[in-house]
PDB file of C-alpha atoms in Angstrom:
ATOM      1  CA  GLN A   1      96.480 140.026  75.791  1.00 85.00           C
ATOM      2  CA  VAL A   2      96.781 136.821  77.736  1.00 89.00           C
ATOM      3  CA  GLN A   3      95.788 137.013  81.387  1.00 94.00           C
ATOM      4  CA  LEU A   4      96.573 134.390  83.985  1.00 95.00           C
ATOM      5  CA  VAL A   5      94.747 134.183  87.289  1.00 95.00           C
ATOM      6  CA  GLU A   6      95.917 131.880  90.056  1.00 96.00           C
ATOM      7  CA  SER A   7      93.727 130.659  92.884  1.00 96.00           C
ATOM      8  CA  GLY A   8      93.731 128.031  95.604  1.00 97.00           C
ATOM      9  CA  GLY A   9      96.535 129.194  97.838  1.00 96.00           C
ATOM     10  CA  GLY A  10      96.231 129.363 101.591  1.00 97.00           C
ATOM     11  CA  LEU A  11      97.469 128.130 104.930  1.00 98.00           C
ATOM     12  CA  VAL A  12      97.844 124.404 105.453  1.00 98.00           C
ATOM     13  CA  GLN A  13      99.491 122.198 108.054  1.00 98.00           C
ATOM     14  CA  PRO A  14     102.511 120.059 107.183  1.00 98.00           C
ATOM     15  CA  GLY A  15     101.386 116.896 105.450  1.00 98.00           C
ATOM     16  CA  GLY A  16      98.294 118.605 104.108  1.00 98.00           C
ATOM     17  CA  SER A  17      97.177 119.278 100.558  1.00 98.00           C
ATOM     18  CA  LEU A  18      96.214 122.192  98.363  1.00 98.00           C
ATOM     19  CA  ARG A  19      95.151 122.475  94.756  1.00 98.00           C
ATOM     20  CA  LEU A  20      96.183 125.534  92.798  1.00 98.00           C
ATOM     21  CA  SER A  21      94.406 126.632  89.643  1.00 98.00           C
ATOM     22  CA  CYS A  22      95.639 128.815  86.813  1.00 96.00           C
ATOM     23  CA  ALA A  23      92.995 130.136  84.433  1.00 94.00           C
ATOM     24  CA  ALA A  24      94.174 131.626  81.145  1.00 91.00           C
ATOM     25  CA  SER A  25      92.044 134.123  79.228  1.00 90.00           C
ATOM     26  CA  GLY A  26      92.491 136.388  76.236  1.00 89.00           C
ATOM     27  CA  PHE A  27      94.476 135.177  73.256  1.00 73.00           C
ATOM     28  CA  THR A  28      95.642 131.631  73.777  1.00 68.00           C
ATOM     29  CA  PRO A  29      98.103 130.299  71.189  1.00 74.00           C
ATOM     30  CA  SER A  30      97.534 126.934  69.547  1.00 76.00           C
ATOM     31  CA  TYR A  31     100.582 125.466  71.225  1.00 79.00           C
ATOM     32  CA  TYR A  32     101.599 126.566  74.655  1.00 85.00           C
ATOM     33  CA  ALA A  33     102.884 125.376  77.967  1.00 91.00           C
ATOM     34  CA  ILE A  34     101.886 126.513  81.412  1.00 93.00           C
ATOM     35  CA  GLY A  35     104.346 126.354  84.218  1.00 95.00           C
ATOM     36  CA  TRP A  36     104.248 126.836  87.949  1.00 97.00           C
ATOM     37  CA  PHE A  37     107.059 128.695  89.652  1.00 97.00           C
ATOM     38  CA  ARG A  38     107.505 129.653  93.277  1.00 97.00           C
ATOM     39  CA  GLN A  39     109.460 132.214  95.228  1.00 97.00           C
ATOM     40  CA  ALA A  40     110.150 131.955  98.926  1.00 96.00           C
ATOM     41  CA  PRO A  41     111.230 134.989 100.969  1.00 91.00           C
ATOM     42  CA  GLY A  42     114.866 135.785 100.329  1.00 93.00           C
ATOM     43  CA  LYS A  43     115.190 133.181  97.590  1.00 95.00           C
ATOM     44  CA  GLU A  44     115.172 133.226  93.830  1.00 95.00           C
ATOM     45  CA  ARG A  45     112.137 132.136  91.896  1.00 95.00           C
ATOM     46  CA  GLU A  46     112.341 128.481  90.935  1.00 95.00           C
ATOM     47  CA  GLY A  47     110.480 126.249  88.522  1.00 95.00           C
ATOM     48  CA  VAL A  48     108.156 123.722  90.095  1.00 96.00           C
ATOM     49  CA  SER A  49     106.273 122.026  87.287  1.00 96.00           C
ATOM     50  CA  CYS A  50     104.981 122.608  83.787  1.00 95.00           C
ATOM     51  CA  ILE A  51     102.708 120.970  81.237  1.00 93.00           C
ATOM     52  CA  SER A  52     102.391 121.196  77.494  1.00 89.00           C
ATOM     53  CA  SER A  53      99.042 121.850  75.841  1.00 82.00           C
ATOM     54  CA  SER A  54      99.864 119.669  72.834  1.00 77.00           C
ATOM     55  CA  ASP A  55     100.832 116.289  74.253  1.00 74.00           C
ATOM     56  CA  ALA A  56     100.449 116.787  78.009  1.00 77.00           C
ATOM     57  CA  SER A  57     104.131 116.175  78.561  1.00 90.00           C
ATOM     58  CA  THR A  58     105.177 117.326  82.010  1.00 93.00           C
ATOM     59  CA  TYR A  59     108.157 118.407  84.036  1.00 94.00           C
ATOM     60  CA  TYR A  60     108.652 118.354  87.800  1.00 95.00           C
ATOM     61  CA  ALA A  61     111.427 119.737  89.921  1.00 95.00           C
ATOM     62  CA  ASP A  62     113.150 117.069  91.992  1.00 96.00           C
ATOM     63  CA  SER A  63     111.948 118.739  95.184  1.00 96.00           C
ATOM     64  CA  VAL A  64     108.284 118.072  94.338  1.00 97.00           C
ATOM     65  CA  LYS A  65     108.394 114.794  92.432  1.00 97.00           C
ATOM     66  CA  GLY A  66     105.991 112.256  93.873  1.00 97.00           C
ATOM     67  CA  ARG A  67     104.122 114.926  95.844  1.00 98.00           C
ATOM     68  CA  PHE A  68     102.832 117.388  93.239  1.00 98.00           C
ATOM     69  CA  THR A  69     100.766 116.586  90.167  1.00 97.00           C
ATOM     70  CA  ILE A  70     100.095 118.968  87.309  1.00 96.00           C
ATOM     71  CA  SER A  71      97.071 118.541  85.053  1.00 94.00           C
ATOM     72  CA  ARG A  72      95.152 120.549  82.495  1.00 91.00           C
ATOM     73  CA  ASP A  73      91.696 121.220  81.141  1.00 89.00           C
ATOM     74  CA  ASN A  74      92.259 122.512  77.613  1.00 81.00           C
ATOM     75  CA  VAL A  75      88.574 123.300  77.125  1.00 85.00           C
ATOM     76  CA  LYS A  76      88.606 125.677  80.075  1.00 88.00           C
ATOM     77  CA  ASN A  77      92.227 126.768  79.488  1.00 87.00           C
ATOM     78  CA  THR A  78      92.958 125.930  83.103  1.00 92.00           C
ATOM     79  CA  VAL A  79      95.914 124.146  84.653  1.00 94.00           C
ATOM     80  CA  PHE A  80      95.890 122.626  88.112  1.00 97.00           C
ATOM     81  CA  LEU A  81      98.683 121.863  90.535  1.00 98.00           C
ATOM     82  CA  GLN A  82      97.708 119.289  93.126  1.00 98.00           C
ATOM     83  CA  MET A  83     100.103 119.563  96.038  1.00 98.00           C
ATOM     84  CA  ASN A  84     100.160 116.727  98.568  1.00 98.00           C
ATOM     85  CA  SER A  85     102.371 115.961 101.560  1.00 98.00           C
ATOM     86  CA  LEU A  86     103.195 119.626 101.859  1.00 98.00           C
ATOM     87  CA  LYS A  87     106.276 120.643 103.795  1.00 97.00           C
ATOM     88  CA  PRO A  88     107.200 123.954 105.439  1.00 97.00           C
ATOM     89  CA  GLU A  89     109.833 124.426 102.738  1.00 96.00           C
ATOM     90  CA  ASP A  90     107.036 124.537 100.150  1.00 98.00           C
ATOM     91  CA  THR A  91     105.990 127.889 101.605  1.00 98.00           C
ATOM     92  CA  ALA A  92     106.230 130.485  98.854  1.00 98.00           C
ATOM     93  CA  VAL A  93     104.304 132.654  96.464  1.00 98.00           C
ATOM     94  CA  TYR A  94     103.311 130.429  93.573  1.00 98.00           C
ATOM     95  CA  TYR A  95     103.083 131.903  90.092  1.00 98.00           C
ATOM     96  CA  CYS A  96     101.756 130.423  86.915  1.00 97.00           C
ATOM     97  CA  ALA A  97     103.198 131.437  83.586  1.00 96.00           C
ATOM     98  CA  LEU A  98     102.434 130.763  79.937  1.00 94.00           C
ATOM     99  CA  GLN A  99     104.953 129.909  77.260  1.00 92.00           C
ATOM    100  CA  ALA A 100     103.401 131.029  73.977  1.00 88.00           C
ATOM    101  CA  SER A 101     105.203 128.548  71.777  1.00 84.00           C
ATOM    102  CA  TYR A 102     105.651 124.864  71.174  1.00 82.00           C
ATOM    103  CA  GLY A 103     107.733 123.037  73.720  1.00 83.00           C
ATOM    104  CA  LEU A 104     108.074 122.628  77.457  1.00 88.00           C
ATOM    105  CA  GLY A 105     110.130 125.343  79.038  1.00 86.00           C
ATOM    106  CA  SER A 106     111.537 124.880  82.505  1.00 81.00           C
ATOM    107  CA  THR A 107     113.131 128.271  83.088  1.00 88.00           C
ATOM    108  CA  GLU A 108     111.643 131.722  83.584  1.00 92.00           C
ATOM    109  CA  GLU A 109     113.102 132.947  80.324  1.00 93.00           C
ATOM    110  CA  ASP A 110     110.937 130.491  78.391  1.00 92.00           C
ATOM    111  CA  TYR A 111     107.694 132.102  79.555  1.00 95.00           C
ATOM    112  CA  ASP A 112     105.928 135.110  78.093  1.00 93.00           C
ATOM    113  CA  TYR A 113     103.034 135.870  80.448  1.00 94.00           C
ATOM    114  CA  TRP A 114     102.796 135.725  84.231  1.00 96.00           C
ATOM    115  CA  GLY A 115     100.072 135.728  86.827  1.00 96.00           C
ATOM    116  CA  GLN A 116     100.089 137.776  90.011  1.00 96.00           C
ATOM    117  CA  GLY A 117     100.824 134.849  92.293  1.00 96.00           C
ATOM    118  CA  THR A 118      99.094 133.131  95.168  1.00 97.00           C
ATOM    119  CA  GLN A 119     100.518 132.605  98.641  1.00 98.00           C
ATOM    120  CA  VAL A 120     100.997 129.090  99.968  1.00 98.00           C
ATOM    121  CA  THR A 121     101.967 128.785 103.614  1.00 98.00           C
ATOM    122  CA  VAL A 122     102.722 125.435 105.211  1.00 98.00           C
ATOM    123  CA  SER A 123     102.877 125.760 108.958  1.00 96.00           C
ATOM    124  CA  SER A 124     101.574 124.169 112.116  1.00 95.00           C
TER     125      SER A 124
END
């Protein structure tokens, strides 16, 4: 059973930075994608970014382009989300998820396994 563990969340001032990590353990398919989603209070969960294990292709939501960078360490089965120039509207619980197939899914339905989430709060 695949397990995903997020870390790196916290409280940061507007304009600050955080780096989230998502460590995958258990069975890891040969081809997979890991995505980051977020859910703010009272809002639906939305896709933020994702990366493929095969060719490192990436996707970013328009709201985070130019500010967030996703990267991977395939040896450690870990994906990172570097978040810069954070805004109060980035406040949410951030989840990582694994798509156990080839491709780069951008919607929740594409993903098979989910982590428990980590809180990111951007506030002065």
